[in-house]
Coordinates of C-alpha atoms in Angstrom, one line a residue:
X279 CA -28.3 19.2 11.3
X280 CA -31.6 17.5 10.5
X281 CA -33.0 17.0 7.0
X282 CA -36.2 15.8 5.4
X283 CA -35.6 12.1 4.7
X284 CA -37.4 12.3 1.3
X285 CA -34.8 14.6 -0.1
X286 CA -31.8 12.4 0.8
X287 CA -30.1 9.7 -1.3
X288 CA -31.8 6.4 -1.4
X289 CA -29.8 3.2 -1.0
X290 CA -30.0 0.6 -3.8
X291 CA -29.5 -2.5 -1.7
X292 CA -30.7 -4.0 1.5
X293 CA -28.6 -6.2 3.8
X294 CA -28.3 -10.0 3.1
X295 CA -26.0 -12.8 4.0
X296 CA -24.4 -12.9 7.5
X297 CA -25.0 -9.2 7.9
X298 CA -28.7 -9.4 7.0
X299 CA -29.9 -8.7 10.5
X300 CA -28.4 -5.2 10.6
X301 CA -30.9 -2.4 10.3
X302 CA -28.7 0.7 10.6
X303 CA -29.5 3.9 12.4
X304 CA -32.8 5.7 12.6
X305 CA -34.1 7.7 9.7
X306 CA -36.5 9.9 11.7
X307 CA -36.0 13.5 10.9
X308 CA -34.6 14.3 14.3
X309 CA -31.9 11.6 13.9
X310 CA -30.5 12.6 10.5
X311 CA -27.3 14.6 10.3
X312 CA -25.5 16.1 7.3
X313 CA -21.8 16.8 7.7
X314 CA -19.2 18.4 5.3
X315 CA -15.9 18.3 7.2
X316 CA -14.0 16.1 9.7
X317 CA -15.0 18.2 12.7
X318 CA -18.7 17.8 12.1
X319 CA -18.2 14.1 11.3
X320 CA -16.5 13.5 14.6
X321 CA -19.2 15.3 16.5
X322 CA -22.0 13.4 14.8
X323 CA -20.4 10.0 15.2
X324 CA -20.0 10.6 18.9
X325 CA -23.7 11.1 19.5
X326 CA -24.8 8.2 21.8
X327 CA -28.2 7.4 20.1
X328 CA -29.4 5.8 16.9
X329 CA -28.7 8.1 13.9
X330 CA -28.0 8.3 10.2
X331 CA -25.2 10.5 9.0
X332 CA -24.8 11.8 5.5
X333 CA -21.3 13.0 4.6
X334 CA -20.2 15.0 1.6
X335 CA -16.4 15.3 2.3
X336 CA -14.3 14.8 5.3
X337 CA -10.5 14.9 5.1
X338 CA -7.6 14.4 7.5
X339 CA -4.9 14.4 4.8
X340 CA -3.4 17.4 6.4
X341 CA -2.7 15.5 9.6
X342 CA -1.3 12.6 7.7
X343 CA 1.2 14.8 5.9
X344 CA 2.0 17.0 8.8
X345 CA 3.3 14.1 11.0
X346 CA 5.7 13.0 8.3
X347 CA 6.9 16.1 6.4
X348 CA 8.7 19.4 6.7
X349 CA 7.3 19.9 10.3
X350 CA 8.8 16.6 11.5
X351 CA 12.2 14.9 11.5
X352 CA 10.4 11.6 10.9
X353 CA 10.2 10.6 7.3
X354 CA 8.8 7.4 5.9
X355 CA 11.4 7.1 3.2
X356 CA 14.2 7.6 5.7
X357 CA 12.5 5.0 7.9
X358 CA 12.7 2.5 5.1
X359 CA 16.3 3.4 4.3
X360 CA 17.2 2.9 7.9
X361 CA 16.2 -0.8 7.6
X362 CA 18.4 -1.3 4.5
X363 CA 21.8 -2.6 5.9
X364 CA 23.6 -2.0 2.6
X365 CA 22.5 1.6 2.5
X366 CA 23.4 2.2 6.1
X367 CA 26.8 0.7 5.5
X368 CA 27.4 3.1 2.7
X369 CA 26.4 6.0 4.9
X370 CA 28.8 4.8 7.6
X371 CA 31.6 4.5 5.1
X372 CA 31.2 8.2 4.3
X373 CA 32.3 8.8 7.9
X374 CA 32.6 12.3 9.1
X375 CA 30.5 14.0 6.4
X376 CA 27.6 11.7 7.1
X377 CA 27.7 11.6 10.9
X378 CA 24.5 13.7 11.4
X379 CA 22.7 12.0 8.7
X380 CA 23.6 8.5 10.1
X381 CA 22.3 9.6 13.5
X382 CA 19.0 10.8 11.9
X383 CA 18.6 7.4 10.2
X384 CA 19.1 5.7 13.6
X385 CA 16.3 7.7 15.2
X386 CA 13.6 6.8 12.6
X387 CA 12.5 3.5 14.0
X388 CA 12.1 4.9 17.5
X389 CA 10.2 8.0 16.2
X390 CA 7.8 6.0 14.2
X391 CA 5.4 4.9 17.1
X392 CA 5.3 8.5 18.4
X393 CA 4.3 9.7 14.9
X394 CA 1.8 6.9 14.6
X395 CA 0.1 7.8 17.9
X396 CA -0.1 11.5 16.8
X397 CA -1.8 10.4 13.6
X398 CA -4.2 8.2 15.4
X399 CA -5.5 11.0 17.6
X400 CA -6.3 13.0 14.5
X401 CA -7.4 10.6 11.8
X402 CA -9.2 7.9 13.9
X403 CA -13.0 8.2 14.0
X404 CA -15.0 5.9 16.3
X405 CA -18.6 4.8 15.5
X406 CA -21.2 4.1 18.1
X407 CA -24.1 1.5 18.1
X408 CA -27.0 1.8 15.7
X409 CA -25.3 4.2 13.2
X410 CA -25.6 4.5 9.4
X411 CA -22.8 6.5 7.6
X412 CA -23.8 7.3 4.0
X413 CA -22.0 9.3 1.4
X414 CA -24.0 12.2 -0.1
X415 CA -23.2 13.3 -3.7
X416 CA -20.8 12.2 -6.4
X417 CA -17.9 14.0 -4.8
X418 CA -18.4 12.4 -1.3
X419 CA -15.2 11.1 0.2
X420 CA -13.5 10.2 3.4
X421 CA -9.9 11.2 2.8
X422 CA -7.1 10.0 5.1
X423 CA -9.6 8.8 7.7
X424 CA -9.7 5.6 9.8
X425 CA -13.2 4.4 10.7
X426 CA -13.0 2.4 13.9
X427 CA -15.8 0.1 15.0
X428 CA -15.0 -1.2 18.5
X429 CA -17.5 -3.4 20.4
X430 CA -20.5 -1.9 18.5
X431 CA -23.6 -3.4 17.0
X432 CA -25.8 -2.6 14.0
X433 CA -23.8 -0.5 11.7
X434 CA -24.4 0.5 8.1
X435 CA -21.5 1.9 6.0
X436 CA -22.9 2.8 2.6
X437 CA -20.4 5.3 1.3
X438 CA -20.3 5.8 -2.4
X439 CA -16.9 7.4 -2.3
X440 CA -13.2 6.8 -2.3
X441 CA -11.4 6.4 1.0
X442 CA -7.8 6.8 1.7
X443 CA -6.0 6.0 4.9
X444 CA -2.7 6.6 6.7
X445 CA 0.1 4.1 6.9
X446 CA -0.5 2.6 10.4
X447 CA -4.2 2.1 10.3
X448 CA -7.0 0.4 8.3
X449 CA -9.5 2.4 6.3
X450 CA -12.3 0.5 8.2
X451 CA -11.3 -1.4 11.3
X452 CA -13.8 -3.7 13.2
X453 CA -13.0 -5.1 16.6
X454 CA -15.6 -7.2 18.3
X455 CA -18.3 -5.5 16.1
X456 CA -21.5 -7.3 15.1
X457 CA -24.2 -7.0 12.5
X458 CA -22.4 -4.7 10.1
X459 CA -23.4 -3.9 6.5
X460 CA -20.9 -2.4 4.1
X461 CA -22.2 -1.5 0.7
X462 CA -21.4 0.8 -2.2
X463 CA -17.9 1.7 -1.0
X464 CA -14.7 2.3 -2.8
X465 CA -11.6 1.6 -0.7
X466 CA -8.4 2.7 -2.3
X467 CA -4.9 4.1 -1.7
X468 CA -5.6 7.7 -2.5
X469 CA -8.4 10.0 -3.6
X470 CA -7.3 10.0 -7.2
X471 CA -7.8 6.2 -7.3
X472 CA -4.2 5.7 -8.4
X473 CA -2.4 2.6 -6.9
X474 CA 0.6 3.5 -4.7
X475 CA 3.5 1.2 -5.6
X476 CA 5.3 -0.5 -2.7
X477 CA 8.8 0.6 -1.8
X478 CA 11.6 -1.9 -2.5
X479 CA 14.2 -2.9 0.1
X480 CA 17.2 -5.0 -1.1
X481 CA 17.3 -7.7 -2.2
X482 CA 13.7 -7.2 -3.5
X483 CA 11.4 -7.1 -0.5
X484 CA 8.2 -5.1 -1.2
X485 CA 7.1 -2.8 1.6
X486 CA 3.6 -1.3 1.3
X487 CA 3.1 2.1 2.8
X488 CA -0.5 1.3 3.9
X489 CA -2.2 -1.1 6.3
X490 CA -5.4 -2.9 5.4
X491 CA -8.4 -1.4 3.7
X492 CA -10.9 -3.4 5.7
X493 CA -10.0 -5.3 8.8
X494 CA -12.1 -7.4 11.2
X495 CA -10.8 -9.0 14.3
X496 CA -11.4 -10.3 17.9
X497 CA -14.8 -11.9 17.5
X498 CA -16.4 -9.5 15.0
X499 CA -19.5 -11.4 13.8
X500 CA -22.3 -11.2 11.2
X501 CA -20.6 -8.9 8.7
X502 CA -21.4 -8.6 4.9
X503 CA -18.3 -7.3 3.0
X504 CA -11.0 -13.6 21.9
X505 CA -10.7 -15.9 18.8
X506 CA -14.0 -17.7 19.2
X507 CA -14.4 -20.2 16.3
X508 CA -18.2 -20.0 16.8
X509 CA -18.1 -16.3 15.8
X510 CA -16.8 -14.3 12.9
X511 CA -19.2 -14.9 10.0
X512 CA -18.6 -12.9 6.8
X513 CA -20.3 -12.5 3.4
X514 CA -18.0 -11.2 0.7
X515 CA -20.3 -10.8 -2.3
X516 CA -20.2 -8.8 -5.5
X517 CA -17.0 -7.0 -4.9
X518 CA -14.5 -5.7 -7.5
X519 CA -11.0 -6.2 -6.2
X520 CA -9.2 -4.0 -8.7
X521 CA -5.4 -4.1 -8.5
X522 CA -5.5 -4.7 -4.8
X523 CA -2.1 -6.2 -4.2
X524 CA -3.1 -8.6 -1.4
X525 CA -5.6 -9.7 1.3
X526 CA -8.6 -9.9 -1.0
X527 CA -9.3 -11.0 1.7
X528 CA -7.1 -12.7 4.3
X529 CA -9.3 -15.0 6.4
X530 CA -8.5 -16.1 10.0
X531 CA -10.6 -18.2 12.4
X532 CA -14.0 -17.3 10.9
X533 CA -16.5 -18.6 8.3
X534 CA -16.3 -16.8 4.9
X535 CA -18.7 -17.1 2.0
X536 CA -16.8 -15.5 -1.0
X537 CA -19.4 -15.4 -3.8
X538 CA -19.6 -13.7 -7.1
X539 CA -16.6 -11.4 -6.9
X540 CA -14.4 -10.0 -9.7
X541 CA -10.6 -10.2 -9.0
X542 CA -8.6 -8.0 -11.4
X543 CA -4.9 -7.4 -11.1
X544 CA -1.6 -6.8 -13.0
X545 CA 0.9 -9.5 -12.4
X546 CA 4.6 -8.9 -13.4
X547 CA 6.0 -11.5 -11.0
X548 CA 7.2 -15.0 -11.9
X549 CA 5.1 -18.0 -10.6
X550 CA 5.9 -19.2 -7.1
X551 CA 5.5 -22.8 -8.3
X552 CA 4.4 -24.9 -11.3
X553 CA 5.7 -25.9 -14.7
X554 CA 6.7 -22.3 -15.6
X555 CA 8.6 -21.6 -12.4
X556 CA 11.8 -19.6 -12.9
X557 CA 13.5 -19.3 -9.5
X558 CA 15.5 -16.2 -9.2
X559 CA 18.8 -16.3 -7.4
X560 CA 18.6 -12.9 -5.7
X561 CA 15.0 -12.2 -4.8
X562 CA 13.3 -14.6 -2.3
X563 CA 10.0 -16.0 -3.6
X564 CA 8.1 -14.6 -0.6
X565 CA 9.6 -11.1 -1.0
X566 CA 6.7 -10.3 -3.3
X567 CA 3.7 -10.3 -1.0
X568 CA 0.9 -10.4 -3.5
X569 CA -2.1 -12.8 -3.5
X570 CA -5.9 -12.7 -3.6
X571 CA -7.2 -15.2 -1.0
X572 CA -5.3 -15.7 2.2
X573 CA -6.5 -18.9 4.0
X574 CA -5.2 -18.6 7.5
X575 CA -5.7 -20.0 11.0
X576 CA -8.7 -22.3 11.4
X577 CA -10.8 -20.5 8.8
X578 CA -13.6 -22.0 6.7
X579 CA -13.7 -20.5 3.2
X580 CA -16.3 -21.2 0.6
X581 CA -15.9 -20.0 -2.9
X582 CA -18.4 -19.8 -5.7
X583 CA -19.1 -17.8 -8.9
X584 CA -15.8 -15.9 -8.7
X585 CA -14.1 -14.4 -11.8
X586 CA -10.4 -13.7 -12.2
X587 CA -8.9 -11.3 -14.7
X588 CA -5.1 -10.8 -14.9
X589 CA -2.8 -8.7 -17.2
X590 CA 0.9 -7.9 -17.0
X591 CA 4.0 -9.7 -17.9
X592 CA 2.8 -13.1 -16.5
X593 CA -1.0 -13.0 -17.1
X594 CA -1.6 -16.7 -16.9
X595 CA 0.0 -17.4 -13.5
X596 CA -2.4 -18.9 -10.9
X597 CA 0.2 -19.5 -8.1
X598 CA -0.7 -16.3 -6.3
X599 CA -4.5 -16.7 -6.2
X600 CA -4.1 -18.4 -2.7
X601 CA -1.7 -18.1 0.1
X602 CA -1.8 -19.9 3.5
X603 CA -0.4 -19.1 7.0
X604 CA 2.5 -21.0 8.6
X605 CA 0.5 -20.7 11.9
X606 CA -2.2 -23.2 10.7
X607 CA -2.1 -26.5 12.5
X608 CA -3.4 -30.0 11.6
X609 CA -5.3 -30.3 14.9
X610 CA -7.5 -27.4 14.0
X611 CA -7.2 -27.2 10.2
X612 CA -8.5 -24.5 7.8
X613 CA -10.9 -25.6 5.1
X614 CA -11.2 -24.4 1.5
X615 CA -14.4 -25.4 -0.3
X616 CA -14.7 -24.8 -4.0
X617 CA -18.5 -25.0 -4.6
X618 CA -19.7 -26.3 -8.0
X619 CA -22.1 -24.0 -9.8
X620 CA -23.2 -22.9 -13.3
X621 CA -20.3 -20.5 -13.3
X622 CA -16.9 -22.3 -13.5
X623 CA -13.8 -20.5 -12.1
X624 CA -12.1 -18.7 -15.0
X625 CA -8.9 -16.7 -15.5
X626 CA -9.1 -14.3 -18.4
X627 CA -12.1 -16.2 -19.8
X628 CA -10.4 -19.7 -19.7
X629 CA -11.6 -22.3 -17.2
X630 CA -9.3 -23.1 -14.3
X631 CA -9.4 -25.9 -11.7
X632 CA -9.6 -23.7 -8.6
X633 CA -9.6 -26.8 -6.3
X634 CA -6.4 -28.1 -7.9
X635 CA -4.8 -24.7 -7.6
X636 CA -5.7 -24.5 -3.9
X637 CA -4.3 -27.9 -3.3
X638 CA -1.1 -27.1 -5.3
X639 CA -0.6 -24.0 -3.1
X640 CA -1.0 -26.0 0.0
X641 CA 1.5 -28.7 -1.2
X642 CA 4.0 -26.0 -2.1
X643 CA 3.9 -24.4 1.3
X644 CA 4.3 -27.8 2.9
X645 CA 7.2 -28.7 0.6
X646 CA 8.9 -25.3 1.4
X647 CA 8.6 -26.1 5.1
X648 CA 6.2 -23.1 5.7
X649 CA 3.1 -25.1 6.7
X650 CA 2.3 -28.4 8.3
X651 CA 0.8 -31.3 6.3
X652 CA -3.0 -31.5 7.0
X653 CA -3.2 -27.9 8.3
X654 CA -5.3 -26.8 5.3
X655 CA -7.9 -29.1 3.7
X656 CA -9.4 -28.6 0.3
X657 CA -12.9 -30.1 0.7
X658 CA -16.6 -29.1 1.0
X659 CA -17.3 -31.8 3.6
X660 CA -19.3 -30.3 6.5
X661 CA -19.4 -26.9 4.8
X662 CA -23.0 -25.5 4.6
X663 CA -24.1 -24.2 1.2
X664 CA -24.6 -20.4 1.3
X665 CA -28.0 -19.0 0.2
X666 CA -27.2 -16.2 -2.2
X667 CA -28.2 -14.8 -5.6
X668 CA -27.1 -17.3 -8.3
X669 CA -25.7 -16.6 -11.8
X670 CA -25.6 -18.6 -15.0
X671 CA -22.5 -17.3 -16.8
X672 CA -19.2 -15.7 -16.2
X673 CA -20.3 -12.7 -18.2
X674 CA -23.4 -12.3 -16.0
X675 CA -21.2 -12.2 -12.9
X676 CA -18.9 -9.7 -14.5
X677 CA -21.7 -7.4 -15.5
X678 CA -23.3 -7.6 -12.1
X679 CA -20.1 -6.7 -10.3
X680 CA -19.1 -3.8 -12.6
X681 CA -22.7 -2.4 -12.3
X682 CA -23.2 -2.9 -8.5
X683 CA -19.8 -2.7 -6.8
X684 CA -18.7 0.7 -5.5
X685 CA -20.7 3.9 -6.1
X686 CA -24.1 3.7 -7.8
X687 CA -25.9 6.6 -9.2

């Protein structure tokens, strides 16, 4: 359905950073489509020419529920229980009265991939080259939908709306995609915005029901929001990571400029290391999979003008700002650069030594035997300075992010 471009929503920002070369789809009247359900969205996305799609609401929540509910013997809770050896032993001890139930538990792990493939056929939406996908109206949303960008170029995703996603897929997944601009999006667990708590498996392992919100892999390059170290350039600028439990982001192989973001979370977990460490006897330290910045294999990460806010039972803990991967190697080390600026790193308004925190994290992983010495370097040597908007105070960064991140009116 075509529409007069002058009557459609206007975007507030233009691409910059590594994704600055993207131009999006055509805005000629014949190339504009307005969709209001998942069927129309799938048809519009499949069109093989440059286009701009405005979407009010598309939902696949029915398919997400239908593959794990009353119509199916697979159930996510039963799947988790089937992995709990203590629980399964109790069921087996019940013997005869629990025979059918024990058999049902035994099938869950085998049924899960079948259910996953059924979901994927219904909730996965593939984008083609030269496409802009833009939310239209305050109630715009993609609910229970996975956007899949595979081997495509020149994509704009400017969707001022919440997005939810099913357990096996990312809300937005990029594979070998280039020149992608993601702006004005809210990515969250469910349409209400409420955080979905992880399930707990004894002795305290946290299992998240969902996969990633935004995932880039396999040579994806030139994005603002085979493992070729010359590719995969990302700008992560002006985002509000609000109670996102982990991967804010996780960074593998690429070059990442993480500038002027607001990281806000609730922390009820004891520190992993440091003077205030209280090592529990029952729960492994790595059972709580929560952190902000994951510095993984051969990545180059540059940080500047970022602000951290933390509440909860342990609001002053800095041991979960970073995590690193055991797969990093000294021969091809990852690099963390804490760039000096007018805005010092802060936690709840107090200055923190982010470089020292990064180094302490690296040292802890080495001491625990989970990383090799020299596999992650904390240095700005040979790291090019990013050219982005600058700020003078923590308050200025905070105001900018709260004003510009997510939907704008």
